[in-house]
GROMACS .gro file of C-alpha atoms in nm:
model
  353
    1MET     CA    1  10.624  18.315  -4.118
    2GLU     CA    2  10.523  17.952  -4.092
    3LYS     CA    3  10.163  17.898  -4.238
    4LYS     CA    4   9.886  17.721  -4.011
    5PRO     CA    5   9.736  17.427  -4.205
    6HIS     CA    6   9.381  17.495  -4.299
    7PHE     CA    7   9.122  17.209  -4.194
    8VAL     CA    8   8.882  17.202  -4.470
    9ARG     CA    9   8.545  17.008  -4.385
   10ARG     CA   10   8.452  16.782  -4.676
   11GLU     CA   11   8.082  16.813  -4.792
   12PHE     CA   12   7.899  16.549  -5.002
   13PRO     CA   13   7.821  16.671  -5.343
   14PRO     CA   14   7.422  16.696  -5.398
   15ARG     CA   15   7.428  16.375  -5.622
   16GLU     CA   16   7.629  16.161  -5.346
   17ALA     CA   17   7.402  16.268  -5.080
   18SER     CA   18   7.097  16.185  -5.248
   19SER     CA   19   7.240  15.836  -5.347
   20LEU     CA   20   7.315  15.789  -4.967
   21SER     CA   21   6.958  15.880  -4.872
   22LEU     CA   22   6.825  15.638  -5.114
   23VAL     CA   23   7.056  15.350  -4.993
   24LEU     CA   24   6.922  15.408  -4.632
   25LEU     CA   25   6.581  15.443  -4.760
   26LEU     CA   26   6.605  15.086  -4.948
   27VAL     CA   27   6.774  14.936  -4.616
   28ALA     CA   28   6.478  15.061  -4.401
   29VAL     CA   29   6.217  14.930  -4.633
   30LEU     CA   30   6.421  14.600  -4.638
   31LEU     CA   31   6.433  14.587  -4.261
   32LEU     CA   32   6.056  14.689  -4.253
   33ASN     CA   33   5.975  14.389  -4.494
   34ALA     CA   34   6.163  14.161  -4.265
   35LEU     CA   35   5.987  14.269  -3.982
   36LEU     CA   36   5.644  14.228  -4.157
   37TYR     CA   37   5.732  13.882  -4.258
   38LEU     CA   38   5.802  13.764  -3.914
   39TYR     CA   39   5.512  13.949  -3.774
   40LEU     CA   40   5.253  13.803  -4.023
   41ASN     CA   41   5.448  13.464  -4.006
   42GLN     CA   42   5.268  13.410  -3.682
   43PHE     CA   43   4.943  13.395  -3.847
   44TYR     CA   44   4.990  13.247  -4.177
   45ILE     CA   45   5.023  12.878  -4.263
   46SER     CA   46   5.146  12.817  -4.616
   47SER     CA   47   4.894  12.662  -4.847
   48GLY     CA   48   4.850  12.285  -4.829
   49ARG     CA   49   4.969  12.247  -4.505
   50VAL     CA   50   4.773  12.078  -4.206
   51GLU     CA   51   4.668  12.365  -3.975
   52THR     CA   52   4.744  12.220  -3.628
   53ASP     CA   53   4.781  12.399  -3.312
   54PRO     CA   54   5.091  12.310  -3.125
   55THR     CA   55   4.891  12.324  -2.800
   56LEU     CA   56   4.672  12.022  -2.919
   57CYS     CA   57   4.724  11.677  -2.783
   58SER     CA   58   4.690  11.368  -3.008
   59PHE     CA   59   4.379  11.229  -3.120
   60GLY     CA   60   4.155  11.141  -2.809
   61TYR     CA   61   4.347  11.371  -2.571
   62PHE     CA   62   4.328  11.739  -2.450
   63LYS     CA   63   4.502  11.969  -2.219
   64LEU     CA   64   4.341  12.264  -2.073
   65GLY     CA   65   4.471  12.589  -1.946
   66ALA     CA   66   4.834  12.594  -1.793
   67VAL     CA   67   4.839  12.213  -1.751
   68LYS     CA   68   5.111  12.074  -1.956
   69ASN     CA   69   5.019  11.723  -1.970
   70CYS     CA   70   4.749  11.585  -2.191
   71SER     CA   71   4.445  11.392  -2.060
   72PRO     CA   72   4.218  11.149  -2.250
   73TRP     CA   73   3.862  11.279  -2.324
   74LEU     CA   74   3.631  11.259  -2.028
   75SER     CA   75   3.416  10.929  -2.038
   76CYS     CA   76   3.046  10.912  -1.935
   77GLU     CA   77   3.165  10.811  -1.578
   78ALA     CA   78   3.416  11.093  -1.541
   79ILE     CA   79   3.148  11.374  -1.671
   80ASN     CA   80   2.877  11.261  -1.421
   81ARG     CA   81   3.128  11.237  -1.137
   82GLU     CA   82   3.342  11.535  -1.197
   83VAL     CA   83   3.166  11.803  -1.415
   84ARG     CA   84   2.926  12.035  -1.203
   85LYS     CA   85   2.667  12.247  -1.398
   86LEU     CA   86   2.654  12.605  -1.290
   87LYS     CA   87   2.382  12.774  -1.520
   88CYS     CA   88   2.228  12.754  -1.845
   89VAL     CA   89   2.390  12.995  -2.094
   90GLY     CA   90   2.199  12.902  -2.427
   91GLU     CA   91   1.954  12.674  -2.603
   92GLY     CA   92   1.891  12.594  -2.971
   93ALA     CA   93   1.682  12.353  -3.175
   94VAL     CA   94   1.936  12.074  -3.092
   95LYS     CA   95   2.083  12.113  -2.760
   96LYS     CA   96   2.081  12.317  -2.437
   97VAL     CA   97   2.435  12.478  -2.318
   98PHE     CA   98   2.539  12.472  -1.980
   99LEU     CA   99   2.861  12.693  -1.821
  100SER     CA  100   2.998  12.421  -1.587
  101GLU     CA  101   3.299  12.343  -1.375
  102TRP     CA  102   3.560  12.083  -1.394
  103LYS     CA  103   3.858  12.054  -1.171
  104GLU     CA  104   3.837  12.432  -1.102
  105ASN     CA  105   3.814  12.511  -1.480
  106LYS     CA  106   3.529  12.647  -1.653
  107VAL     CA  107   3.372  12.449  -1.928
  108VAL     CA  108   3.083  12.394  -2.157
  109LEU     CA  109   2.830  12.125  -2.135
  110SER     CA  110   2.589  12.072  -2.409
  111GLN     CA  111   2.294  11.831  -2.392
  112LEU     CA  112   2.032  11.714  -2.659
  113THR     CA  113   1.693  11.869  -2.579
  114ASN     CA  114   1.499  11.719  -2.879
  115SER     CA  115   1.509  11.346  -2.926
  116GLU     CA  116   1.407  11.388  -3.293
  117LEU     CA  117   1.729  11.561  -3.357
  118LYS     CA  118   1.975  11.294  -3.206
  119GLU     CA  119   2.103  11.226  -3.536
  120ASP     CA  120   2.225  11.595  -3.600
  121PHE     CA  121   2.374  11.596  -3.239
  122LEU     CA  122   2.570  11.296  -3.287
  123HIS     CA  123   2.695  11.428  -3.639
  124GLY     CA  124   2.809  11.735  -3.471
  125LEU     CA  125   2.991  11.497  -3.192
  126LYS     CA  126   3.140  11.325  -3.489
  127MET     CA  127   3.258  11.626  -3.667
  128LEU     CA  128   3.394  11.779  -3.361
  129LYS     CA  129   3.627  11.481  -3.292
  130ALA     CA  130   3.728  11.435  -3.642
  131LEU     CA  131   3.827  11.795  -3.689
  132GLN     CA  132   4.015  11.911  -3.367
  133SER     CA  133   4.264  12.189  -3.498
  134LYS     CA  134   4.339  12.515  -3.426
  135HIS     CA  135   4.006  12.634  -3.586
  136VAL     CA  136   3.779  12.427  -3.386
  137VAL     CA  137   3.662  12.448  -3.020
  138ARG     CA  138   3.864  12.210  -2.802
  139LEU     CA  139   3.671  11.886  -2.711
  140LEU     CA  140   3.722  11.765  -2.361
  141GLY     CA  141   3.495  11.470  -2.317
  142TYR     CA  142   3.145  11.332  -2.446
  143CYS     CA  143   2.910  11.066  -2.342
  144GLU     CA  144   2.694  10.917  -2.646
  145GLN     CA  145   2.463  10.734  -2.420
  146GLN     CA  146   2.353  11.055  -2.241
  147PHE     CA  147   2.384  11.266  -2.545
  148THR     CA  148   2.640  11.489  -2.375
  149ILE     CA  149   2.940  11.683  -2.510
  150LEU     CA  150   3.198  11.876  -2.301
  151THR     CA  151   3.397  12.149  -2.457
  152GLU     CA  152   3.637  12.432  -2.365
  153TYR     CA  153   3.473  12.760  -2.217
  154HIS     CA  154   3.534  13.092  -2.410
  155PRO     CA  155   3.405  13.400  -2.184
  156LEU     CA  156   3.365  13.634  -2.464
  157GLY     CA  157   3.097  13.411  -2.616
  158SER     CA  158   2.968  13.404  -2.978
  159LEU     CA  159   3.049  13.640  -3.243
  160ARG     CA  160   2.705  13.798  -3.228
  161GLY     CA  161   2.870  14.016  -2.934
  162LEU     CA  162   3.170  14.120  -3.120
  163ASN     CA  163   3.074  14.496  -3.127
  164GLU     CA  164   2.962  14.503  -2.761
  165THR     CA  165   3.277  14.331  -2.652
  166LEU     CA  166   3.487  14.603  -2.861
  167HIS     CA  167   3.313  14.879  -2.683
  168ILE     CA  168   3.422  14.744  -2.317
  169PRO     CA  169   3.687  14.960  -2.190
  170LYS     CA  170   3.939  14.666  -2.171
  171TYR     CA  171   3.893  14.571  -2.531
  172LYS     CA  172   3.849  14.918  -2.702
  173GLY     CA  173   4.222  14.895  -2.804
  174MET     CA  174   4.145  14.611  -3.024
  175ASN     CA  175   3.870  14.799  -3.208
  176THR     CA  176   4.101  14.878  -3.518
  177TRP     CA  177   4.078  14.806  -3.886
  178HIS     CA  178   4.377  14.559  -3.844
  179ARG     CA  179   4.232  14.354  -3.570
  180ARG     CA  180   3.893  14.347  -3.737
  181LEU     CA  181   4.058  14.218  -4.057
  182MET     CA  182   4.241  13.949  -3.880
  183LEU     CA  183   3.904  13.812  -3.762
  184ALA     CA  184   3.795  13.818  -4.094
  185ILE     CA  185   4.086  13.631  -4.198
  186ASP     CA  186   4.020  13.375  -3.925
  187TYR     CA  187   3.675  13.324  -4.048
  188VAL     CA  188   3.794  13.272  -4.403
  189SER     CA  189   4.067  13.041  -4.261
  190ILE     CA  190   3.798  12.818  -4.117
  191ILE     CA  191   3.605  12.810  -4.410
  192ARG     CA  192   3.890  12.697  -4.626
  193TYR     CA  193   3.983  12.423  -4.349
  194LEU     CA  194   3.633  12.287  -4.386
  195HIS     CA  195   3.661  12.302  -4.746
  196SER     CA  196   3.983  12.097  -4.758
  197SER     CA  197   3.922  11.909  -4.418
  198PRO     CA  198   4.050  11.550  -4.335
  199LEU     CA  199   3.708  11.435  -4.406
  200GLY     CA  200   3.674  11.599  -4.750
  201THR     CA  201   3.485  11.905  -4.849
  202LEU     CA  202   3.248  12.011  -4.599
  203VAL     CA  203   2.949  12.282  -4.642
  204MET     CA  204   2.861  12.508  -4.349
  205CYS     CA  205   2.494  12.459  -4.360
  206ASP     CA  206   2.370  12.630  -4.044
  207SER     CA  207   2.418  12.969  -4.223
  208ASN     CA  208   2.096  13.107  -4.357
  209ASP     CA  209   2.116  13.460  -4.230
  210LEU     CA  210   2.408  13.662  -4.073
  211ASP     CA  211   2.283  13.617  -3.704
  212LYS     CA  212   2.273  13.238  -3.740
  213VAL     CA  213   2.647  13.235  -3.890
  214LEU     CA  214   2.757  13.447  -3.616
  215SER     CA  215   2.621  13.208  -3.341
  216GLN     CA  216   2.801  12.917  -3.476
  217TYR     CA  217   3.150  13.088  -3.403
  218LEU     CA  218   3.318  13.168  -3.074
  219LEU     CA  219   3.560  13.461  -3.009
  220THR     CA  220   3.857  13.384  -2.787
  221SER     CA  221   4.010  13.596  -2.523
  222ASP     CA  222   4.309  13.655  -2.734
  223PHE     CA  223   4.093  13.768  -3.013
  224HIS     CA  224   4.086  13.471  -3.262
  225VAL     CA  225   3.779  13.278  -3.403
  226LEU     CA  226   3.670  12.945  -3.330
  227VAL     CA  227   3.386  12.731  -3.517
  228ASN     CA  228   3.187  12.597  -3.226
  229ASP     CA  229   2.873  12.438  -3.383
  230LEU     CA  230   2.922  12.161  -3.644
  231ASP     CA  231   2.581  11.993  -3.630
  232ALA     CA  232   2.495  12.095  -3.988
  233LEU     CA  233   2.796  11.990  -4.199
  234PRO     CA  234   2.709  11.799  -4.491
  235LEU     CA  235   2.990  11.634  -4.743
  236VAL     CA  236   3.028  11.726  -5.088
  237ASN     CA  237   3.178  11.436  -5.328
  238ARG     CA  238   3.205  11.563  -5.680
  239SER     CA  239   3.377  11.241  -5.802
  240ALA     CA  240   3.084  11.024  -5.659
  241GLY     CA  241   2.831  11.301  -5.798
  242ARG     CA  242   2.725  11.391  -5.434
  243LEU     CA  243   2.614  11.742  -5.348
  244VAL     CA  244   2.429  11.880  -5.073
  245LYS     CA  245   2.104  12.054  -4.961
  246CYS     CA  246   2.091  12.269  -4.643
  247GLY     CA  247   1.786  12.125  -4.507
  248HIS     CA  248   1.447  12.044  -4.641
  249ARG     CA  249   1.262  12.376  -4.636
  250GLU     CA  250   1.265  12.661  -4.877
  251LEU     CA  251   1.532  12.897  -4.803
  252GLN     CA  252   1.487  13.265  -4.909
  253GLY     CA  253   1.647  13.614  -4.889
  254GLU     CA  254   1.958  13.773  -5.039
  255PHE     CA  255   2.213  13.615  -4.762
  256VAL     CA  256   2.166  13.268  -4.913
  257ALA     CA  257   2.323  13.197  -5.232
  258PRO     CA  258   2.107  13.206  -5.563
  259GLU     CA  259   2.130  12.817  -5.604
  260GLN     CA  260   1.997  12.758  -5.255
  261ARG     CA  261   1.686  12.965  -5.363
  262TRP     CA  262   1.381  12.790  -5.507
  263PRO     CA  263   1.458  12.827  -5.891
  264TYR     CA  264   1.084  12.745  -6.023
  265GLY     CA  265   0.910  13.052  -5.934
  266GLU     CA  266   0.620  13.144  -5.690
  267GLU     CA  267   0.379  12.973  -5.925
  268VAL     CA  268   0.514  12.649  -5.848
  269PRO     CA  269   0.514  12.544  -5.484
  270PHE     CA  270   0.824  12.436  -5.313
  271GLU     CA  271   0.907  12.070  -5.312
  272ASP     CA  272   1.205  11.929  -5.158
  273ASP     CA  273   1.253  11.649  -5.403
  274LEU     CA  274   1.241  11.896  -5.692
  275MET     CA  275   1.505  12.132  -5.532
  276PRO     CA  276   1.846  12.084  -5.703
  277PRO     CA  277   2.152  12.015  -5.485
  278TYR     CA  278   2.440  12.262  -5.471
  279ASP     CA  279   2.818  12.259  -5.340
  280GLU     CA  280   3.059  12.457  -5.094
  281LYS     CA  281   3.044  12.752  -5.314
  282THR     CA  282   2.738  12.860  -5.098
  283ASP     CA  283   2.972  12.954  -4.824
  284ILE     CA  284   3.188  13.170  -5.077
  285TRP     CA  285   2.866  13.393  -5.159
  286LYS     CA  286   2.814  13.459  -4.792
  287ILE     CA  287   3.192  13.574  -4.731
  288PRO     CA  288   3.143  13.944  -4.804
  289ASP     CA  289   2.846  13.981  -4.591
  290VAL     CA  290   3.023  13.823  -4.290
  291SER     CA  291   3.327  14.031  -4.339
  292ASN     CA  292   3.150  14.335  -4.382
  293PHE     CA  293   3.007  14.272  -4.035
  294PHE     CA  294   3.373  14.203  -3.908
  295LEU     CA  295   3.516  14.522  -4.056
  296GLY     CA  296   3.255  14.742  -3.872
  297HIS     CA  297   3.286  15.137  -3.915
  298VAL     CA  298   3.614  15.216  -3.737
  299GLU     CA  299   3.883  15.442  -3.918
  300GLY     CA  300   4.040  15.250  -4.211
  301SER     CA  301   3.768  15.000  -4.245
  302ASP     CA  302   3.639  15.157  -4.569
  303ILE     CA  303   3.996  15.157  -4.705
  304VAL     CA  304   3.998  14.770  -4.629
  305ARG     CA  305   3.663  14.729  -4.810
  306LEU     CA  306   3.816  14.901  -5.110
  307HIS     CA  307   4.093  14.691  -5.136
  308LEU     CA  308   3.844  14.386  -5.112
  309PHE     CA  309   3.614  14.498  -5.382
  310ASP     CA  310   3.727  14.290  -5.672
  311ILE     CA  311   3.752  13.963  -5.457
  312HIS     CA  312   3.404  14.011  -5.295
  313ALA     CA  313   3.237  14.107  -5.635
  314ALA     CA  314   3.380  13.775  -5.748
  315CYS     CA  315   3.211  13.587  -5.446
  316LYS     CA  316   2.900  13.721  -5.543
  317LYS     CA  317   2.910  13.572  -5.900
  318LYS     CA  318   2.562  13.438  -5.976
  319ASP     CA  319   2.733  13.112  -6.137
  320PRO     CA  320   2.895  12.918  -5.846
  321ALA     CA  321   3.177  12.801  -6.063
  322GLU     CA  322   3.267  13.143  -6.144
  323ARG     CA  323   3.335  13.228  -5.757
  324PRO     CA  324   3.696  13.193  -5.613
  325SER     CA  325   3.761  12.920  -5.373
  326ALA     CA  326   3.828  12.960  -5.013
  327GLN     CA  327   4.194  12.952  -5.060
  328GLU     CA  328   4.184  13.212  -5.332
  329VAL     CA  329   3.975  13.450  -5.097
  330LEU     CA  330   4.235  13.378  -4.796
  331ASP     CA  331   4.515  13.460  -4.996
  332THR     CA  332   4.391  13.803  -5.127
  333TYR     CA  333   4.283  13.891  -4.768
  334ARG     CA  334   4.651  13.814  -4.651
  335LYS     CA  335   4.784  14.039  -4.935
  336VAL     CA  336   4.572  14.330  -4.847
  337LEU     CA  337   4.659  14.293  -4.484
  338THR     CA  338   5.028  14.288  -4.584
  339LEU     CA  339   4.995  14.586  -4.815
  340LEU     CA  340   4.797  14.827  -4.562
  341ILE     CA  341   5.029  14.720  -4.282
  342ARG     CA  342   5.320  14.844  -4.490
  343GLU     CA  343   5.168  15.157  -4.600
  344ALA     CA  344   5.068  15.221  -4.266
  345ALA     CA  345   5.419  15.176  -4.129
  346MET     CA  346   5.593  15.382  -4.391
  347PRO     CA  347   5.347  15.631  -4.559
  348GLY     CA  348   5.466  15.809  -4.861
  349THR     CA  349   5.735  15.539  -4.919
  350ARG     CA  350   5.625  15.479  -5.272
  351GLU     CA  351   5.643  15.847  -5.349
  352MET     CA  352   5.991  15.871  -5.207
  353LEU     CA  353   6.110  15.593  -5.418
   0.00000   0.00000   0.00000
């Protein structure tokens, strides 16, 4: 009687199966890292490169909305003829701000309100022209004779309204630790840009309390941060021995850096001439407080704070020379973001390996 052949099912030995699982896991990790790199590369520009926006035109030109061609900055004549004021939306010590319209586009028209501060106004215009980049609100035109500046309109307004915006149903999906950390990264990127700007090392002086800082920045509709107010931006030039002082009045409170406070005690009346100048490290001191506002109190934000603890402690060093540079802070923020995204995407990977 002929025997029928037996088909034997091959099974992998336990060690071989374990090795195969490990290989598959490593492949998955590599693929994840590649995806993370592609994802984060949208936001990161390597150190030392000029940070420009591909939608920006050459100096003296702009484009707005879906328009593909660049137009020259609007002149006094064009502003007077083509721009229509709609309503006043804000007023500060230097200027009044109007929501306006130009060729069916919403724009912002800023006008000087205090003639004694015209030098501050013109300094802000000079900075706005020279620093056009992906970090700065887009300039559309100006008229020096009439002390008028025209800029792009951002309907979400300044960062002071961030928490209110994130509670609007349309934007609740943005209210995550990841998106909030990205906003903090945008903010530190702006500080880094100002400290290494085409004009030299600039200090963000209009920043004596958190509310004032937040009012200087805009939140875009795609949830990025732009600096909007550049009226108080003095230049540090160490090689020439040039440091800065943010105004001529005494600054107080824990928000401003120690070197910005009167160093001679209450028994000595404040005198501007006796107040020592300082450098851009005052901006570094304020980063942890501003970032703490950005992170808010959503799920995961405390974990982010824990990862940023050491760099924030370094930012709060009493000696300015011991504080990190804005670039070092930015590098740390980016590393933390990458680490936390990786851990969120593949929890338990470290233990499996």
